[in-house]
Amino acid sequence: MAVLDSGGVAVPTENGVADLDRLHRRKSRSDSSNGLLSDTSPSDDAGAAAAEDARDRVDSAVEEEAQGTANLAGGDTETRESGGRGGNGDVRFTYRPSVPAHRRTRESPLSSDAIFKQSHAGLFNLCVVVLVAVNSRLIIENLMKYGWLIRTDFWFSSTSLRDWPLFMCCLSLSIFPLAAFTVEKMVLQKFISEPVAIILHVIITLTEVLYPVYVTLRCDSAFLSGVTLMLLTCIVWLKLVSYAHTSYDIRTLANSADKVDPEISYYVSLKSLAYFMVAPTLCYQPSYPRSPCIRKGWVARQFAKLVIFTGLMGFIIEQYINPIVRNSKHPLKGDLLYAIERVLKLSVPNLYVWLCMFYCFFHLWLNILAELLCFGDREFYKDWWNAKSVGDYWRMWNMPVHKWMVRHVYFPCLRIKIPKVPAIIIAFLVSAVFHELCIAVPCRLFNLWAFMGIMFQVPLVFITNFLQERFGSMVGNMIFWFSFCIFGQPMCVLLYYHDLMNRKGSMS
């Protein structure tokens, strides 16, 4: 390799000099051989032209190889000469005026044909630095202007003790997996028939949903407590459906004459069900891929990140979102421009909270749970931020729910000859019902805003798929970001807040 001496001249090291001398000798031999070629037939113009062309090709090849070797020896910078020092082989072959500087067609790094072939790590770092700097200034400005707005009872207060019925309801949800296990055990021992087992599973799953809904509506609980209970209720319901559906399918295959897998057998294990109920998955199977050990230091670091980002979410909600929402009007009952201004002002802090929520739950919490349980398959999400359409987003951002929908809703619909489009609508319908359940029940409002918001995704799926095929991936990706983060979520926040305030005002 080459180094710079004190005079600023590129001085090749031993390996670089040897390579350049070898190339020089090859060029000298090619010159002499080409000269012999041209002297053999001086009177033949065609032979002279052929010899000249061969010599040019050899010269070009040698010069290119010499230049490439010199670049490897001395880097991609120009060789600097100073007072004739360092007169070795590299200064005779590198960057000569006769060597072409432009050898092939190339695109600028930011041109449309080359921009996605480049690494943008440096620009990403710049965006992070600018984002931190700008938001730090805004936080300081907000604190100087409005002061500390976070209430001391944000996380816990004496009124939180009113929510003990919801806490007891959460603990009692473990009864339903035991009931489902009992049903499967009775089917295995031939105590009940298959239709009776199906009816019992339907009763268990319906009771598991209706019981927490009744408790939440009867108790004057906080919104956060109600949302936590309803989320846990939906998770347990999805797991119960998967357990019953998968057990039925295994039973069917085990008793079938034409088995897909001859080694498949049906058995009931309380240990596998208990592991499934706490594992970070919604799809039941008798066994899962397992990791070899628990990394205690890694778990501690992830838990520290979980605490930090949860606190950041609370800060953004109390310091930014609550004041914006309290100082707004109902978006559907006032000036249109004012409503647009409120939605746009709310979109940025709402986006930060949503991204923090995704990072805390899907990355930190689910990975912590997987590590503690040695759960091996940790594909809880894909690169949904690169979604080319709304359909791609729903397939990538929540992999546990997506796998459940595909396994227990979409393909079962296709197997009973339901067309593809109605099957997609049915899957979104199930998702819309549970979104409405998780928000409307804790708010005690049934205006169907969440339901309509999810069902509105169905036409968006087909629209963005058409735009992706017609104009490329960027259009669908921009529509996805706008519909979710700039318009959809802030609008739902304003609608539910003002409907909730109106309901409390009418009750008082």
Coordinates of C-alpha atoms in Angstrom, one line a residue:
M1 CA 0.0 0.0 0.0
A2 CA 1.0 3.7 -0.3
V3 CA 1.6 6.2 2.4
L4 CA 2.2 10.0 2.3
D5 CA 5.7 11.1 3.2
S6 CA 6.4 14.4 5.0
G7 CA 6.5 16.2 1.7
G8 CA 2.9 15.2 0.7
V9 CA 4.1 12.7 -2.0
A10 CA 2.5 9.3 -2.3
V11 CA 5.3 6.8 -1.5
P12 CA 4.4 3.2 -2.4
T13 CA 5.2 0.5 0.0
E14 CA 7.0 -2.7 -0.9
N15 CA 3.9 -4.5 -2.3
G16 CA 2.7 -1.5 -4.3
V17 CA 6.1 -1.1 -6.0
A18 CA 6.4 -4.7 -6.9
D19 CA 2.9 -4.7 -8.5
L20 CA 3.7 -1.5 -10.5
D21 CA 7.1 -2.8 -11.6
R22 CA 5.5 -6.0 -12.8
L23 CA 2.9 -4.0 -14.8
H24 CA 5.6 -1.8 -16.3
R25 CA 7.6 -4.9 -17.4
R26 CA 4.4 -6.4 -19.0
K27 CA 3.8 -3.1 -20.9
S28 CA 7.4 -3.1 -22.1
R29 CA 7.1 -6.7 -23.3
S30 CA 3.8 -5.8 -25.1
D31 CA 5.4 -2.8 -26.8
S32 CA 8.3 -4.9 -28.1
S33 CA 6.0 -7.7 -29.3
N34 CA 3.7 -5.2 -30.9
G35 CA 6.7 -3.6 -32.6
L36 CA 7.7 -7.0 -34.0
L37 CA 4.2 -7.5 -35.2
S38 CA 4.2 -4.2 -37.1
D39 CA 7.7 -4.7 -38.6
T40 CA 7.0 -8.1 -40.1
S41 CA 4.9 -6.7 -43.0
P42 CA 5.7 -3.0 -43.5
S43 CA 4.2 -2.9 -46.9
D44 CA 0.8 -4.4 -45.8
D45 CA -1.5 -1.5 -44.7
A46 CA -4.1 -3.9 -43.3
G47 CA -1.6 -5.7 -41.2
A48 CA -0.2 -2.4 -39.9
A49 CA -3.7 -1.3 -39.0
A50 CA -4.4 -4.6 -37.2
A51 CA -1.1 -4.3 -35.3
E52 CA -1.8 -0.8 -34.3
D53 CA -5.3 -1.8 -33.0
A54 CA -3.8 -4.7 -31.1
R55 CA -1.2 -2.4 -29.5
D56 CA -3.9 0.1 -28.5
R57 CA -5.9 -2.6 -26.8
V58 CA -2.9 -3.9 -24.9
D59 CA -1.9 -0.3 -23.9
S60 CA -5.4 0.4 -22.7
A61 CA -5.6 -2.8 -20.7
V62 CA -2.2 -2.3 -19.1
E63 CA -3.0 1.4 -18.3
E64 CA -6.3 0.4 -16.7
E65 CA -4.7 -2.3 -14.6
A66 CA -1.9 0.0 -13.6
Q67 CA -4.3 2.7 -12.6
G68 CA -6.4 0.2 -10.6
T69 CA -3.4 -1.2 -8.8
A70 CA -2.1 2.3 -8.1
N71 CA -5.5 3.3 -6.7
L72 CA -5.4 0.2 -4.5
A73 CA -1.9 1.1 -3.5
G74 CA -2.4 4.7 -2.8
G75 CA -6.2 5.1 -2.4
D76 CA -8.7 6.8 -4.6
T77 CA -7.1 10.3 -4.3
E78 CA -4.8 11.9 -6.8
T79 CA -1.1 11.2 -6.6
R80 CA 0.7 14.3 -5.5
E81 CA 4.2 15.1 -6.8
S82 CA 6.6 17.5 -5.1
G83 CA 10.0 18.3 -6.5
G84 CA 10.5 15.0 -8.3
R85 CA 10.5 13.1 -5.1
G86 CA 9.2 9.5 -4.9
G87 CA 10.0 8.8 -8.6
N88 CA 8.8 5.2 -8.5
G89 CA 6.5 3.3 -10.8
D90 CA 3.2 4.7 -9.5
V91 CA 3.9 8.3 -10.8
R92 CA 4.6 7.0 -14.2
F93 CA 1.4 5.0 -14.6
T94 CA -1.2 6.8 -12.4
Y95 CA -3.4 9.6 -13.8
R96 CA -1.3 10.3 -16.9
P97 CA -2.9 12.9 -19.2
S98 CA -3.2 10.3 -22.0
V99 CA -5.2 7.9 -19.8
P100 CA -9.0 8.5 -20.2
A101 CA -10.7 9.8 -17.0
H102 CA -14.2 8.8 -18.2
R103 CA -14.5 5.2 -19.2
R104 CA -18.2 4.3 -18.9
T105 CA -21.7 5.8 -18.4
R106 CA -22.7 6.5 -14.8
E107 CA -25.6 8.0 -12.9
S108 CA -25.4 10.6 -10.2
P109 CA -26.1 9.1 -6.8
L110 CA -29.3 11.0 -6.3
S111 CA -30.7 10.4 -9.8
S112 CA -34.0 8.5 -10.0
D113 CA -32.3 5.4 -11.5
A114 CA -29.6 5.2 -8.9
I115 CA -31.0 6.6 -5.7
F116 CA -32.3 3.3 -4.4
K117 CA -29.0 1.5 -5.2
Q118 CA -27.1 3.7 -2.8
S119 CA -26.6 3.4 1.0
H120 CA -28.3 6.3 2.8
A121 CA -26.8 5.6 6.2
G122 CA -25.2 9.1 6.4
L123 CA -28.4 10.9 5.4
F124 CA -30.3 8.7 8.0
N125 CA -27.8 9.9 10.7
L126 CA -28.3 13.5 9.6
C127 CA -32.1 13.1 9.9
V128 CA -31.8 11.7 13.4
V129 CA -29.5 14.5 14.4
V130 CA -31.9 17.1 12.9
L131 CA -34.9 15.4 14.5
V132 CA -33.3 15.4 17.9
A133 CA -32.2 19.0 17.6
V134 CA -35.5 20.3 16.4
N135 CA -37.6 18.4 18.9
S136 CA -35.3 19.4 21.8
R137 CA -35.8 23.0 20.9
L138 CA -39.6 22.5 20.7
I139 CA -39.6 20.7 24.1
I140 CA -37.6 23.5 25.7
E141 CA -39.9 26.1 24.2
N142 CA -43.0 24.3 25.3
L143 CA -41.7 24.0 28.9
M144 CA -40.7 27.7 29.0
K145 CA -44.1 28.7 27.6
Y146 CA -46.5 26.4 29.4
G147 CA -44.5 24.9 32.3
W148 CA -44.7 21.3 33.5
L149 CA -48.2 20.0 32.6
I150 CA -47.9 16.4 33.7
R151 CA -50.1 15.7 36.6
T152 CA -48.7 13.8 39.7
D153 CA -51.6 11.3 39.5
F154 CA -51.0 10.4 35.8
W155 CA -49.8 6.8 36.6
F156 CA -51.6 6.0 39.8
S157 CA -53.9 7.8 42.3
S158 CA -56.3 6.9 45.0
T159 CA -59.1 6.7 42.5
S160 CA -57.3 3.9 40.8
L161 CA -58.5 1.6 43.6
R162 CA -61.9 1.8 42.1
D163 CA -60.7 -0.4 39.3
W164 CA -60.2 -3.5 41.4
P165 CA -63.1 -5.3 39.8
L166 CA -61.3 -5.0 36.4
F167 CA -58.2 -6.4 38.0
M168 CA -60.1 -9.4 39.4
C169 CA -61.7 -9.9 36.0
C170 CA -58.3 -10.1 34.4
L171 CA -57.3 -12.8 36.9
S172 CA -60.4 -14.8 36.3
L173 CA -59.8 -15.0 32.5
S174 CA -57.6 -18.0 33.2
I175 CA -60.7 -20.0 33.8
F176 CA -61.6 -20.1 30.1
P177 CA -58.4 -21.8 28.8
L178 CA -59.0 -24.5 31.5
A179 CA -62.6 -24.9 30.3
A180 CA -61.4 -25.3 26.7
F181 CA -58.8 -27.9 27.8
T182 CA -61.5 -29.8 29.6
V183 CA -63.6 -29.9 26.5
E184 CA -60.7 -31.2 24.4
K185 CA -59.9 -33.8 27.1
M186 CA -63.5 -35.0 27.0
V187 CA -63.5 -35.3 23.2
L188 CA -60.2 -37.3 23.4
Q189 CA -61.8 -39.8 25.8
K190 CA -65.0 -40.0 23.7
F191 CA -67.2 -38.6 26.5
I192 CA -68.7 -36.0 24.1
S193 CA -69.2 -36.0 20.4
E194 CA -67.7 -33.5 17.9
P195 CA -70.8 -31.3 17.5
V196 CA -71.1 -31.0 21.3
A197 CA -67.5 -30.0 21.6
I198 CA -68.0 -27.3 18.9
I199 CA -71.0 -25.9 20.8
L200 CA -69.1 -25.9 24.1
H201 CA -66.2 -24.0 22.5
V202 CA -68.6 -21.4 21.1
I203 CA -70.2 -20.9 24.5
I204 CA -66.7 -20.6 26.2
T205 CA -65.4 -18.0 23.7
L206 CA -68.6 -15.9 23.8
T207 CA -68.7 -15.9 27.6
E208 CA -65.0 -14.9 27.6
V209 CA -65.8 -11.7 25.7
L210 CA -69.2 -10.8 27.2
Y211 CA -68.1 -11.1 30.8
P212 CA -65.3 -8.5 30.7
V213 CA -67.6 -6.2 28.6
Y214 CA -70.2 -6.4 31.4
V215 CA -67.7 -5.7 34.1
T216 CA -66.2 -2.7 32.3
L217 CA -69.6 -1.1 31.6
R218 CA -70.8 -1.7 35.2
C219 CA -67.8 -0.2 36.9
D220 CA -66.8 3.5 36.8
S221 CA -63.3 2.7 35.8
A222 CA -60.5 4.7 34.2
F223 CA -60.0 4.6 30.5
L224 CA -56.6 3.1 30.7
S225 CA -57.7 0.3 32.9
G226 CA -60.7 -0.5 30.6
V227 CA -58.4 -0.6 27.5
T228 CA -56.0 -2.9 29.3
L229 CA -58.8 -5.3 30.2
M230 CA -60.3 -5.3 26.8
L231 CA -57.0 -5.8 25.1
L232 CA -56.3 -8.8 27.3
T233 CA -59.8 -10.1 26.7
C234 CA -59.3 -9.9 22.9
I235 CA -55.9 -11.7 23.1
V236 CA -57.4 -14.5 25.2
W237 CA -60.3 -14.9 22.8
L238 CA -58.0 -15.1 19.8
K239 CA -55.9 -17.7 21.5
L240 CA -59.0 -19.8 22.5
V241 CA -60.3 -19.7 18.9
S242 CA -56.9 -20.8 17.7
Y243 CA -56.7 -23.6 20.3
A244 CA -60.2 -25.0 19.4
H245 CA -59.7 -24.6 15.6
T246 CA -56.3 -26.2 15.6
S247 CA -57.3 -29.1 17.9
Y248 CA -60.3 -29.8 15.6
D249 CA -58.0 -29.8 12.5
I250 CA -55.5 -32.1 14.2
R251 CA -58.3 -34.4 15.2
T252 CA -59.6 -34.5 11.7
L253 CA -56.2 -35.2 10.1
A254 CA -55.4 -37.9 12.7
N255 CA -58.7 -39.7 12.0
S256 CA -58.5 -39.2 8.2
A257 CA -57.6 -42.1 6.0
D258 CA -55.4 -40.0 3.6
K259 CA -53.1 -38.2 6.1
V260 CA -50.9 -35.5 4.8
D261 CA -48.4 -36.4 7.5
P262 CA -48.6 -40.1 8.6
E263 CA -46.9 -39.3 12.0
I264 CA -49.5 -36.8 13.0
S265 CA -51.4 -37.7 16.1
Y266 CA -53.9 -36.0 18.4
Y267 CA -53.2 -35.6 22.0
V268 CA -54.1 -33.0 24.7
S269 CA -51.5 -31.5 26.9
L270 CA -52.1 -28.9 29.7
K271 CA -48.4 -27.9 29.6
S272 CA -48.5 -27.0 25.9
L273 CA -51.8 -25.0 26.4
A274 CA -50.3 -23.2 29.4
Y275 CA -47.2 -22.3 27.4
F276 CA -49.3 -21.1 24.5
M277 CA -51.5 -18.9 26.7
V278 CA -48.4 -16.9 27.8
A279 CA -46.3 -17.1 24.7
P280 CA -46.1 -14.1 22.3
T281 CA -48.2 -15.8 19.6
L282 CA -51.9 -16.1 18.8
C283 CA -51.6 -19.4 16.7
Y284 CA -51.7 -22.6 18.7
Q285 CA -49.4 -25.6 17.9
P286 CA -48.3 -28.4 20.1
S287 CA -44.6 -27.3 20.0
Y288 CA -42.7 -24.2 19.0
P289 CA -39.1 -23.4 18.0
R290 CA -37.1 -22.7 21.1
S291 CA -34.0 -20.6 21.8
P292 CA -31.2 -22.2 23.8
C293 CA -31.0 -19.9 26.8
I294 CA -32.1 -16.7 28.5
R295 CA -29.8 -13.7 28.2
K296 CA -30.4 -11.9 31.5
G297 CA -28.3 -8.9 30.6
W298 CA -30.1 -8.4 27.3
V299 CA -33.5 -8.7 29.1
A300 CA -32.4 -6.0 31.6
R301 CA -31.4 -3.6 28.8
Q302 CA -34.6 -4.1 26.9
F303 CA -36.6 -3.6 30.1
A304 CA -34.8 -0.3 30.7
K305 CA -35.7 0.8 27.2
L306 CA -39.3 -0.1 27.8
V307 CA -39.4 2.1 30.9
I308 CA -37.8 5.0 29.1
F309 CA -40.0 4.9 26.1
T310 CA -43.2 4.4 28.2
G311 CA -42.3 7.5 30.1
L312 CA -41.7 9.3 26.8
M313 CA -45.2 8.4 25.7
G314 CA -46.7 9.7 28.9
F315 CA -44.7 12.9 28.5
I316 CA -45.9 13.5 24.9
I317 CA -49.5 12.7 25.8
E318 CA -49.7 15.0 28.8
Q319 CA -47.5 17.8 27.6
Y320 CA -48.7 18.0 24.0
I321 CA -51.7 15.9 23.0
N322 CA -54.0 16.7 26.0
P323 CA -53.6 20.5 25.6
I324 CA -54.3 20.3 21.9
V325 CA -57.4 18.1 22.3
R326 CA -58.8 20.2 25.2
N327 CA -58.4 23.4 23.2
S328 CA -60.2 22.0 20.1
K329 CA -63.7 21.7 18.9
H330 CA -65.6 18.7 17.4
P331 CA -64.1 18.2 14.0
L332 CA -67.5 17.5 12.4
K333 CA -69.3 20.4 14.0
G334 CA -67.5 23.6 13.2
D335 CA -65.3 25.4 10.7
L336 CA -63.6 23.1 8.2
L337 CA -60.3 25.0 8.1
Y338 CA -60.1 25.0 11.9
A339 CA -60.7 21.3 12.0
I340 CA -57.9 20.7 9.5
E341 CA -55.6 22.9 11.5
R342 CA -56.3 20.9 14.7
V343 CA -55.9 17.6 12.9
L344 CA -52.5 18.6 11.4
K345 CA -51.3 20.1 14.7
L346 CA -52.2 16.9 16.5
S347 CA -50.7 14.6 13.8
V348 CA -47.0 15.0 14.8
P349 CA -47.3 14.2 18.6
N350 CA -49.8 11.5 17.8
L351 CA -47.3 10.0 15.3
Y352 CA -44.6 10.0 17.9
V353 CA -46.8 8.3 20.5
W354 CA -47.9 5.7 17.9
L355 CA -44.3 4.9 16.9
C356 CA -43.3 4.7 20.6
M357 CA -46.2 2.4 21.3
F358 CA -45.2 0.1 18.4
Y359 CA -41.6 0.0 19.5
C360 CA -42.5 -0.6 23.2
F361 CA -45.0 -3.4 22.5
F362 CA -44.0 -5.2 19.3
H363 CA -40.3 -4.9 19.7
L364 CA -39.4 -4.5 23.4
W365 CA -42.2 -6.2 25.3
L366 CA -42.8 -9.2 22.9
N367 CA -39.0 -9.8 22.6
I368 CA -38.7 -9.7 26.4
L369 CA -41.5 -12.2 26.8
A370 CA -40.0 -14.4 24.0
E371 CA -36.6 -14.3 25.7
L372 CA -38.0 -15.3 29.1
L373 CA -40.0 -18.1 27.6
C374 CA -37.2 -19.1 25.1
F375 CA -39.7 -18.6 22.3
G376 CA -37.7 -18.9 19.0
D377 CA -39.8 -17.3 16.3
R378 CA -39.6 -13.6 16.9
E379 CA -40.9 -12.2 13.7
F380 CA -43.4 -10.0 15.4
Y381 CA -43.4 -7.4 12.6
K382 CA -41.8 -6.8 9.2
D383 CA -40.6 -3.6 7.5
W384 CA -44.1 -2.1 7.4
W385 CA -42.6 1.4 7.0
N386 CA -41.7 0.4 3.4
A387 CA -45.3 -0.8 2.7
K388 CA -46.2 -0.1 -1.0
S389 CA -49.9 -0.2 -0.3
V390 CA -52.3 -0.3 2.6
G391 CA -52.7 -4.1 2.1
D392 CA -48.9 -4.5 2.5
Y393 CA -49.1 -2.5 5.8
W394 CA -51.7 -4.8 7.3
R395 CA -49.7 -7.9 6.2
M396 CA -46.5 -6.7 7.8
W397 CA -47.0 -4.4 10.9
N398 CA -48.7 -7.0 13.3
M399 CA -47.5 -10.4 12.4
P400 CA -49.2 -12.4 15.2
V401 CA -52.6 -11.0 14.2
H402 CA -51.9 -11.4 10.5
K403 CA -50.9 -15.0 10.9
W404 CA -54.1 -15.6 13.0
M405 CA -56.3 -14.0 10.4
V406 CA -54.7 -16.0 7.5
R407 CA -54.9 -19.2 9.4
H408 CA -58.3 -19.0 11.0
V409 CA -60.3 -16.6 8.9
Y410 CA -59.0 -16.0 5.4
F411 CA -58.0 -19.4 4.2
P412 CA -61.0 -21.2 5.9
C413 CA -63.2 -18.8 3.9
L414 CA -61.4 -19.8 0.7
R415 CA -61.7 -23.5 1.5
I416 CA -65.5 -23.2 1.7
K417 CA -65.5 -21.6 -1.7
I418 CA -65.9 -17.9 -0.6
P419 CA -64.3 -15.7 -3.2
K420 CA -61.1 -13.8 -2.4
V421 CA -62.6 -10.3 -2.1
P422 CA -65.4 -11.3 0.3
A423 CA -62.8 -13.2 2.3
I424 CA -60.7 -10.1 2.6
I425 CA -63.8 -8.1 3.7
I426 CA -64.7 -10.7 6.3
A427 CA -61.1 -10.5 7.7
F428 CA -61.3 -6.7 8.0
L429 CA -64.8 -7.1 9.5
V430 CA -63.4 -9.2 12.4
S431 CA -60.6 -6.7 12.9
A432 CA -63.0 -3.8 12.9
V433 CA -65.2 -5.4 15.5
F434 CA -62.3 -5.9 17.9
H435 CA -60.9 -2.4 17.3
E436 CA -64.3 -1.0 18.2
L437 CA -64.6 -3.3 21.2
C438 CA -61.2 -2.2 22.6
I439 CA -62.1 1.6 22.3
A440 CA -65.9 1.9 22.6
V441 CA -66.3 -0.3 25.7
P442 CA -63.8 1.6 27.9
C443 CA -65.2 5.0 26.6
R444 CA -68.8 3.7 26.9
L445 CA -69.4 5.1 23.5
F446 CA -70.7 3.2 20.5
N447 CA -70.5 5.6 17.7
L448 CA -68.6 3.1 15.5
W449 CA -65.7 5.5 14.7
A450 CA -63.1 2.8 15.1
F451 CA -65.2 0.3 13.2
M452 CA -65.7 2.6 10.2
G453 CA -62.1 3.6 10.3
I454 CA -61.0 -0.1 9.9
M455 CA -63.6 -0.8 7.2
F456 CA -62.5 2.2 5.3
Q457 CA -59.2 0.4 4.8
V458 CA -60.9 -2.1 2.4
P459 CA -61.3 0.4 -0.5
L460 CA -57.9 1.9 0.4
V461 CA -56.4 -1.6 -0.2
F462 CA -57.7 -1.8 -3.7
I463 CA -57.0 1.9 -4.5
T464 CA -53.3 1.7 -3.3
N465 CA -52.8 -1.6 -5.2
F466 CA -54.0 0.0 -8.4
L467 CA -51.8 3.1 -7.8
Q468 CA -48.8 0.8 -7.1
E469 CA -49.3 -1.0 -10.4
R470 CA -49.9 2.2 -12.3
F471 CA -47.4 4.7 -10.8
G472 CA -44.9 2.6 -8.7
S473 CA -44.4 2.0 -5.0
M474 CA -43.8 5.5 -3.7
V475 CA -47.4 6.7 -4.3
G476 CA -48.9 3.9 -2.3
N477 CA -46.4 4.4 0.5
M478 CA -47.2 8.1 0.7
I479 CA -51.0 7.4 0.8
F480 CA -50.4 4.9 3.5
W481 CA -48.5 7.4 5.7
F482 CA -51.0 10.1 5.1
S483 CA -54.1 8.0 5.7
F484 CA -52.8 6.5 8.9
C485 CA -50.6 9.1 10.6
I486 CA -51.6 12.5 9.2
F487 CA -55.4 12.1 8.9
G488 CA -56.8 8.9 10.3
Q489 CA -55.5 8.6 13.9
P490 CA -55.7 12.3 14.9
M491 CA -59.2 12.5 13.5
C492 CA -60.3 9.4 15.6
V493 CA -58.7 10.9 18.7
L494 CA -60.6 14.2 18.3
L495 CA -63.9 12.4 17.5
Y496 CA -63.7 10.1 20.6
Y497 CA -62.5 12.8 22.9
H498 CA -65.4 15.2 22.1
D499 CA -68.0 12.5 22.1
L500 CA -66.7 11.4 25.5
M501 CA -66.8 15.0 26.8
N502 CA -70.3 15.5 25.4
R503 CA -71.5 12.3 27.1
K504 CA -70.0 13.3 30.5
G505 CA -71.6 16.8 30.1
S506 CA -75.0 15.4 29.4
M507 CA -74.7 13.0 32.4
S508 CA -73.8 15.8 34.7

